[in-house]
Amino acid sequence: MSLKSLYSIVFIVLVIFITDVSSLHAQARRVTILGTVKDTLNKPIPSASVVVVGSPIGVSTDYEGRFSISVVEADTVVLRFSCLGFQTLEVGVRADKAKSLEVALKPSEEFIEGVYVRSLQRKVGNIERIGIDELYASPNVSGGLESLVKLLPGVSSSNELSSQYSVRGGNFDENLVYVNDVEVYRPFLIRSAQQEGLSFINPDMVGSVEFSSGGFTAEFGDKMSSVLNVRYREPKTNTLKVSAGLLGASATIEGTTRGNSITYLSGFRYKTSRYMLNSLETKGDYTPSFFDWQGVVNNRFSDRFSIGVLGNVAINRFDFQPKERETRFGVFNNTLQLKIYYEGQEKDQYLSSMAAIMARYRLTSNFTIKIIGSTYYSNERETYDLVGQYFLNELDNSMGSKTYGDSLINVGIGGFLDHARNYIDLNIQSINFIGDLLLANSRTKWGAQLQRETLSDELLEWGLIDSSGYAIPYNGSQVGVDRFFGAATTIESYRATGFAQSDINFNLGKWEYKTNIGVRVTHWSFNHELLLSPRLAISFNHFENRNVQYHLSFGYYYQPPFYRELRLADGELNRDIKAQQSIHALAGAEYYFTAWGRPFRMSLELYNKWLNRLIPFAIDNVRIRYSGENLAKGYARGVDLKLNGELVPGAESWLSLSVLRTKEDNLYDFYIDDNGNTIYPGYYFRPTDQTFSMSLFVQDYLPSDKSFRVSLTGVYGSGLPMMDRVTNAQKSFRMPSYKRIDVGFTKIFFDQGRRLVGNVKLSDLSVGIDIFNLFNFNNTVSYLWVQTVANQEGNSYRFAVPNYLTSRRINVRLQMSF
């Protein structure tokens, strides 16, 4: 890494720091008022507005409801506290010396107590805080928090077995995930969703969740599509929670000690997807085993200084011995059947661990610094040798025929051999510094991070196809393999990043404005590329109509390559590769209203993303294969709509609708026509172009017995463009649309606590039944390409046989807390 580049980053951070600290000391004869804004349930209210009446001075509370505001020394000043969904409150304060306030806001008359905790307003910077209560009520195949994220507008996923998702035309690798300010990663070798283990985030430990589908602030980077920011909760009481079902089990223990100065939170999870995988068309011995442990310990030495530790160990194994497969596909007048008999096995192992230590120190009442050191290790092993013999037959589809559904004619016969020995070892160490300064009418946050990455791999994959006794491909003199990929390398690189941003609040006339302006700097030693990403966000509303809020965002987002993007088709590393670029521009509004005496919110957002220096990719199940070169430009544009509220009191439901169009143009793609003219094909659909998607989440309960509850999730997504795995060419058809409805029934036997023996108290007990894929839709996740040998005319045919996802399944679950 260039020393000049590193000095530039440090210089930018120091200039911002010195400027802000100087302005702090320049405020003569001022008094600082600190405080916390909470609701009547004693829960903090983030993004609440605190304004000095009669002046333009104002600040916003942070995610813990805290604020710090500097006022001119006076006998009395009046502070106005306001937030969407709450009644405005004015408080008179003597400004003769530093003060500390505790303010409680009451919900507006049109908002029911407790509801606003789940549906908080959008924060400046296009970050929206979402509730997690619904996660425990919703039927969930993957068992992760991501199942709730998939139901948000702009987010799409066509695979219930996977925790991965696409946001506004991006792929799975374009999504940032943070847990307690530490970025987390997922395995690289996973090809299909059934290999996926548990996602990093343990939903039983989550305290708050923030999500942005674009236009996020400079503190988050460096990815092009979205950010999921999760914080684990800080325990208040000693609790043990246990849950079990047909898909796995989990246990979470939390508590405090030493007068609440030390808190601990630990969770164990075990998942087995064997029950779900047995519904797939490929029959065999599935032996998936996924285990995960996480722990968080915080020690508050004083009101100023605290240290926290976050740890994780994940052991994921997937063993599979396929036996046979039978798939029927095609159309009514041409129905085909593929029958495959297998030999061999697959053995995959994904081991990972992460540890982080966080030190937080409050230098003054409004100046806090945080230092985070973290290390991540991943060891991945993927090995398989699979032999298959296939028979492709045409079926009798004549209604009333005695042989209806039986084979009429053999279309193709052959075999294949797939082999892989893939190994990856990854080590990541990072040190991160974050500063947070509250001034009179602004909040400035900055940070710098240095990260070291060491990766070594050995990759070998090849496949052989034998159709009717003839190996394919065959050029008349030499037999080749259907596909081959081999590579081995070791990479050591350093990434240096820095950011600075300020939240500035002010009033113009009868309009209240909250702005965030920031910049992010990134340098990577692998390609010596220095990137600058300016970002701006504005949120505003009228004083006389606080039920409507508007927001605008604009910014540059770069995504430097990490691992998969680096490889060319021949396995070599492209050391000249550059970061992909996405320019976000979006505008939206939220409208809060009441219906049937209950609160609702409708949000609308329009967006456009200009994409440059793209690295084209193809998706097969959940595996992403990149071209390894910056070959294309493109765009993604669309509109997202969400309507959420209480259909019944105390239970939130929502409907999300999204329309998307995303295309790219390979700048080096051309051909010569019959007349000798050079033709450039132009724009084509990206693999993630899902034109229309809709998601639904509904909660209900019996009016006569609220302990019996029902929750339903529904997802519809139009078909994705089809890519040929062999040629990487885009086909003229799309995959069928993805449709799925899951329903869950829960009976809460008690939730007020019941003493068992001695001091052991059972806090709550519930039993649930889930019906996955209620209408048993056949959803296609990918295709198996079957090729026949050339006929006398030299023509061969390739058939796309759909790989279907899981069918209807019933799950039973039990949950209790002590």
Coordinates of N, CA and C in Angstrom, one line a residue, residues 353-487:
S353 N -14.5 -19.0 12.4 CA -14.4 -18.4 13.8 C -14.2 -16.9 13.7
M354 N -14.7 -16.2 14.6 CA -14.5 -14.7 14.6 C -14.4 -14.3 16.1
A355 N -13.5 -13.3 16.3 CA -13.4 -12.7 17.7 C -13.1 -11.2 17.5
A356 N -13.8 -10.5 18.3 CA -13.6 -9.0 18.3 C -13.6 -8.4 19.7
I357 N -12.8 -7.4 19.9 CA -12.8 -6.7 21.2 C -13.0 -5.3 20.9
M358 N -13.9 -4.7 21.7 CA -14.4 -3.3 21.5 C -14.2 -2.5 22.8
A359 N -13.5 -1.4 22.7 CA -13.2 -0.5 23.8 C -13.9 0.8 23.5
R360 N -14.7 1.3 24.4 CA -15.5 2.6 24.2 C -15.1 3.5 25.4
Y361 N -14.7 4.8 25.0 CA -14.4 5.7 26.1 C -15.0 7.1 25.8
R362 N -15.7 7.6 26.7 CA -16.3 8.9 26.6 C -15.4 10.0 27.2
L363 N -14.7 10.7 26.3 CA -13.7 11.7 26.7 C -14.4 12.9 27.4
T364 N -15.5 13.4 26.8 CA -16.3 14.5 27.5 C -17.7 14.1 27.4
S365 N -18.6 15.0 27.8 CA -20.0 14.6 27.8 C -20.6 14.4 26.4
N366 N -19.9 15.0 25.4 CA -20.4 14.9 24.0 C -19.3 14.4 23.0
F367 N -18.3 13.8 23.5 CA -17.2 13.3 22.6 C -16.9 11.8 23.1
T368 N -17.1 10.9 22.2 CA -16.9 9.5 22.4 C -16.0 8.9 21.4
I369 N -15.1 8.0 21.8 CA -14.3 7.2 20.8 C -14.5 5.7 21.1
K370 N -14.3 5.0 20.0 CA -14.4 3.5 20.1 C -13.3 2.9 19.2
I371 N -12.7 1.9 19.8 CA -11.6 1.2 19.1 C -12.0 -0.3 19.0
I372 N -12.0 -0.9 17.8 CA -12.4 -2.3 17.6 C -11.3 -3.0 16.9
G373 N -10.9 -4.1 17.5 CA -10.0 -5.1 16.9 C -10.7 -6.4 16.6
S374 N -10.5 -6.9 15.4 CA -11.3 -8.2 15.1 C -10.4 -9.1 14.3
T375 N -10.7 -10.4 14.3 CA -10.0 -11.4 13.5 C -11.1 -12.4 13.0
Y376 N -11.0 -12.8 11.8 CA -11.9 -13.8 11.2 C -11.1 -14.9 10.5
Y377 N -11.5 -16.1 10.7 CA -10.8 -17.3 10.1 C -11.8 -18.2 9.5
S378 N -11.6 -18.6 8.2 CA -12.5 -19.6 7.6 C -11.7 -20.6 6.9
N379 N -12.1 -21.9 7.0 CA -11.5 -23.0 6.4 C -12.6 -23.8 5.7
E380 N -12.6 -23.8 4.3 CA -13.6 -24.4 3.5 C -13.1 -25.6 2.7
R381 N -13.8 -26.7 2.7 CA -13.5 -27.9 2.0 C -14.7 -28.4 1.2
E382 N -14.5 -28.6 -0.1 CA -15.6 -29.1 -0.9 C -15.0 -30.2 -1.8
T383 N -15.5 -31.4 -1.6 CA -15.1 -32.5 -2.4 C -16.3 -33.4 -2.9
Y384 N -16.2 -33.8 -4.1 CA -17.3 -34.7 -4.6 C -16.8 -35.5 -5.8
D385 N -17.3 -36.7 -5.9 CA -17.1 -37.6 -7.1 C -18.5 -38.2 -7.3
L386 N -19.2 -37.8 -8.4 CA -20.5 -38.2 -8.6 C -20.6 -38.8 -10.0
V387 N -21.1 -40.0 -10.2 CA -21.3 -40.6 -11.5 C -22.8 -40.8 -11.6
G388 N -23.3 -40.4 -12.8 CA -24.8 -40.5 -13.1 C -25.0 -41.2 -14.4
Q389 N -26.1 -42.0 -14.5 CA -26.5 -42.5 -15.8 C -28.0 -42.0 -16.0
Y390 N -28.2 -41.3 -17.1 CA -29.5 -40.7 -17.3 C -30.2 -41.3 -18.5
F391 N -31.6 -41.2 -18.4 CA -32.5 -41.6 -19.5 C -33.5 -40.5 -19.6
L392 N -33.6 -40.0 -20.9 CA -34.5 -38.9 -21.2 C -35.6 -39.5 -22.1
N393 N -36.8 -39.5 -21.6 CA -37.9 -40.1 -22.4 C -39.0 -39.1 -22.6
E394 N -39.8 -39.4 -23.7 CA -41.0 -38.6 -24.0 C -42.2 -39.4 -23.5
L395 N -43.1 -38.8 -22.8 CA -44.2 -39.5 -22.1 C -45.5 -39.4 -22.9
D396 N -46.3 -40.3 -22.7 CA -47.7 -40.4 -23.4 C -48.6 -39.4 -22.6
N397 N -49.1 -38.4 -23.3 CA -49.9 -37.4 -22.7 C -51.3 -37.4 -23.3
S398 N -51.7 -38.5 -23.9 CA -53.0 -38.6 -24.5 C -54.0 -39.0 -23.4
M399 N -55.0 -38.1 -23.2 CA -56.0 -38.3 -22.2 C -56.8 -39.5 -22.5
G400 N -57.0 -40.4 -21.5 CA -57.8 -41.6 -21.7 C -57.0 -42.8 -22.2
S401 N -55.7 -42.6 -22.5 CA -54.9 -43.6 -23.0 C -54.5 -44.6 -21.8
K402 N -54.4 -45.9 -22.1 CA -54.0 -46.8 -21.1 C -52.6 -46.7 -20.7
T403 N -51.8 -46.0 -21.5 CA -50.4 -45.8 -21.2 C -50.1 -44.4 -20.8
Y404 N -51.2 -43.6 -20.4 CA -51.0 -42.2 -20.1 C -50.0 -42.1 -19.0
G405 N -49.0 -41.2 -19.3 CA -47.9 -41.0 -18.3 C -46.7 -41.9 -18.4
D406 N -46.8 -42.9 -19.3 CA -45.7 -43.9 -19.4 C -44.8 -43.4 -20.6
S407 N -43.6 -44.0 -20.6 CA -42.7 -43.6 -21.6 C -43.1 -44.1 -23.0
L408 N -43.0 -43.3 -24.0 CA -43.3 -43.7 -25.4 C -42.0 -43.9 -26.2
I409 N -41.0 -43.0 -26.0 CA -39.9 -43.0 -26.9 C -38.7 -42.5 -26.1
N410 N -37.5 -43.1 -26.3 CA -36.3 -42.6 -25.6 C -35.7 -41.4 -26.5
V411 N -35.5 -40.3 -25.8 CA -35.0 -39.1 -26.5 C -33.5 -39.1 -26.4
G412 N -33.0 -39.5 -25.3 CA -31.5 -39.4 -25.0 C -31.1 -40.4 -23.9
I413 N -29.9 -40.8 -24.0 CA -29.4 -41.7 -22.9 C -27.9 -41.4 -22.8
G414 N -27.4 -41.5 -21.6 CA -26.0 -41.1 -21.4 C -25.6 -41.2 -20.0
G415 N -24.4 -40.6 -19.7 CA -23.9 -40.6 -18.3 C -23.0 -39.4 -18.1
F416 N -22.6 -39.1 -16.9 CA -21.7 -38.0 -16.6 C -20.9 -38.3 -15.4
L417 N -19.8 -37.7 -15.3 CA -18.9 -37.8 -14.1 C -18.5 -36.4 -13.7
D418 N -18.8 -36.0 -12.4 CA -18.4 -34.7 -11.9 C -17.4 -34.9 -10.8
H419 N -16.4 -34.1 -10.8 CA -15.3 -34.2 -9.8 C -14.9 -32.9 -9.3
A420 N -14.6 -32.7 -8.0 CA -14.1 -31.5 -7.5 C -13.3 -31.7 -6.2
R421 N -12.2 -30.9 -6.1 CA -11.4 -30.9 -4.9 C -11.1 -29.4 -4.7
N422 N -11.9 -28.7 -3.9 CA -11.7 -27.3 -3.7 C -11.4 -27.0 -2.2
Y423 N -10.4 -26.2 -2.0 CA -10.0 -25.8 -0.6 C -9.7 -24.3 -0.6
I424 N -10.2 -23.7 0.5 CA -9.9 -22.3 0.7 C -9.6 -22.0 2.2
D425 N -8.5 -21.3 2.5 CA -8.2 -20.8 3.8 C -8.2 -19.3 3.8
L426 N -8.9 -18.6 4.7 CA -9.0 -17.2 4.7 C -8.8 -16.6 6.1
N427 N -7.9 -15.6 6.2 CA -7.6 -14.9 7.5 C -7.8 -13.4 7.2
I428 N -8.6 -12.8 8.1 CA -8.8 -11.3 8.0 C -8.6 -10.7 9.4
Q429 N -7.7 -9.8 9.6 CA -7.5 -9.0 10.8 C -7.7 -7.5 10.5
S430 N -8.3 -6.9 11.4 CA -8.6 -5.4 11.2 C -8.6 -4.7 12.6
I431 N -8.2 -3.4 12.5 CA -8.3 -2.5 13.6 C -9.1 -1.3 13.1
N432 N -10.0 -0.9 13.9 CA -11.0 0.2 13.5 C -11.1 1.2 14.6
F433 N -11.0 2.5 14.2 CA -11.2 3.6 15.1 C -12.4 4.4 14.7
I434 N -13.3 4.7 15.7 CA -14.5 5.5 15.4 C -14.6 6.6 16.4
G435 N -14.8 7.8 15.9 CA -15.1 9.0 16.8 C -16.5 9.5 16.6
D436 N -17.1 10.0 17.7 CA -18.4 10.6 17.6 C -18.5 11.8 18.5
L437 N -18.8 13.0 17.8 CA -18.8 14.3 18.5 C -20.2 14.9 18.3
L438 N -20.8 15.3 19.4 CA -22.1 16.1 19.3 C -21.8 17.5 19.6
L439 N -22.2 18.4 18.6 CA -22.1 19.8 18.8 C -23.5 20.5 18.9
A440 N -23.6 21.8 18.8 CA -24.8 22.5 19.1 C -25.9 22.0 18.2
N441 N -25.7 22.0 16.9 CA -26.7 21.6 15.9 C -26.3 20.6 15.0
S442 N -25.3 19.8 15.4 CA -24.8 18.8 14.4 C -24.2 17.6 15.2
R443 N -24.0 16.5 14.5 CA -23.3 15.4 15.1 C -22.3 14.9 14.0
T444 N -21.1 14.8 14.4 CA -20.0 14.4 13.5 C -19.5 13.1 13.9
K445 N -19.3 12.2 12.9 CA -18.8 10.9 13.1 C -17.7 10.6 12.1
W446 N -16.6 10.0 12.5 CA -15.6 9.7 11.6 C -14.9 8.4 12.1
G447 N -14.1 7.8 11.1 CA -13.5 6.6 11.5 C -12.4 6.3 10.5
A448 N -11.5 5.4 10.9 CA -10.4 4.9 10.0 C -10.2 3.4 10.4
Q449 N -9.9 2.6 9.3 CA -9.7 1.2 9.5 C -8.6 0.7 8.6
L450 N -7.8 -0.2 9.2 CA -6.8 -0.9 8.4 C -7.0 -2.4 8.5
Q451 N -7.1 -3.1 7.4 CA -7.4 -4.5 7.4 C -6.4 -5.3 6.6
R452 N -6.0 -6.4 7.1 CA -5.1 -7.3 6.4 C -5.8 -8.6 6.0
E453 N -5.6 -9.0 4.8 CA -6.3 -10.2 4.3 C -5.3 -11.2 3.7
T454 N -5.4 -12.5 4.1 CA -4.5 -13.5 3.6 C -5.4 -14.7 3.2
L455 N -5.3 -15.0 1.9 CA -6.1 -16.1 1.3 C -5.3 -17.0 0.5
S456 N -5.5 -18.3 0.7 CA -4.9 -19.3 -0.1 C -5.9 -20.3 -0.6
D457 N -5.8 -20.8 -1.8 CA -6.8 -21.7 -2.3 C -6.2 -22.7 -3.3
E458 N -6.9 -23.8 -3.4 CA -6.6 -24.9 -4.4 C -7.9 -25.3 -5.0
L459 N -8.1 -25.0 -6.3 CA -9.4 -25.3 -6.9 C -9.2 -26.2 -8.1
L460 N -10.0 -27.3 -8.1 CA -10.0 -28.2 -9.3 C -11.4 -28.8 -9.5
E461 N -12.0 -28.5 -10.6 CA -13.3 -29.0 -11.0 C -13.3 -29.4 -12.4
W462 N -13.9 -30.6 -12.7 CA -14.1 -31.0 -14.1 C -15.3 -31.9 -14.2
G463 N -15.8 -31.9 -15.4 CA -17.0 -32.8 -15.7 C -16.8 -33.4 -17.0
L464 N -17.3 -34.7 -17.1 CA -17.3 -35.4 -18.4 C -18.7 -35.9 -18.7
I465 N -19.2 -35.7 -19.9 CA -20.5 -36.2 -20.4 C -20.3 -37.3 -21.5
D466 N -21.1 -38.3 -21.3 CA -21.0 -39.5 -22.3 C -22.5 -39.7 -22.7
S467 N -22.8 -39.3 -23.9 CA -24.1 -39.4 -24.5 C -24.2 -40.6 -25.5
S468 N -25.0 -41.6 -25.2 CA -25.2 -42.7 -26.1 C -23.9 -43.4 -26.4
G469 N -22.9 -43.4 -25.5 CA -21.7 -44.0 -25.7 C -20.6 -43.2 -26.4
Y470 N -21.0 -41.9 -26.6 CA -20.0 -40.9 -27.2 C -19.7 -39.8 -26.2
A471 N -18.5 -39.6 -26.0 CA -18.1 -38.5 -25.1 C -18.3 -37.1 -25.8
I472 N -18.8 -36.2 -25.0 CA -19.1 -34.8 -25.5 C -18.3 -33.9 -24.6
P473 N -17.5 -33.0 -25.1 CA -17.4 -32.6 -26.6 C -16.4 -33.6 -27.3
Y474 N -16.6 -33.7 -28.6 CA -15.7 -34.5 -29.4 C -15.6 -33.8 -30.8
N475 N -14.4 -33.5 -31.2 CA -14.1 -32.8 -32.4 C -13.8 -33.6 -33.6
G476 N -14.0 -34.9 -33.5 CA -13.7 -35.8 -34.6 C -12.3 -36.6 -34.4
S477 N -11.5 -36.0 -33.5 CA -10.2 -36.6 -33.3 C -9.8 -36.7 -31.9
Q478 N -10.4 -35.9 -31.0 CA -10.0 -35.8 -29.6 C -11.2 -35.6 -28.7
V479 N -11.2 -36.4 -27.7 CA -12.3 -36.3 -26.7 C -11.9 -35.3 -25.6
G480 N -12.8 -34.4 -25.3 CA -12.6 -33.4 -24.3 C -13.5 -33.5 -23.1
V481 N -13.3 -32.7 -22.1 CA -14.2 -32.7 -20.9 C -15.3 -31.6 -21.1
D482 N -16.4 -31.8 -20.5 CA -17.5 -30.8 -20.6 C -17.1 -29.5 -20.0
R483 N -16.4 -29.5 -18.9 CA -15.9 -28.3 -18.3 C -14.7 -28.6 -17.5
F484 N -13.8 -27.6 -17.3 CA -12.6 -27.8 -16.5 C -12.2 -26.4 -15.9
F485 N -11.9 -26.5 -14.6 CA -11.4 -25.2 -14.0 C -10.4 -25.7 -12.9
G486 N -9.2 -25.1 -13.0 CA -8.2 -25.3 -12.0 C -7.4 -24.1 -11.7
A487 N -7.1 -23.9 -10.4 CA -6.3 -22.7 -10.0 C -5.7 -23.0 -8.6

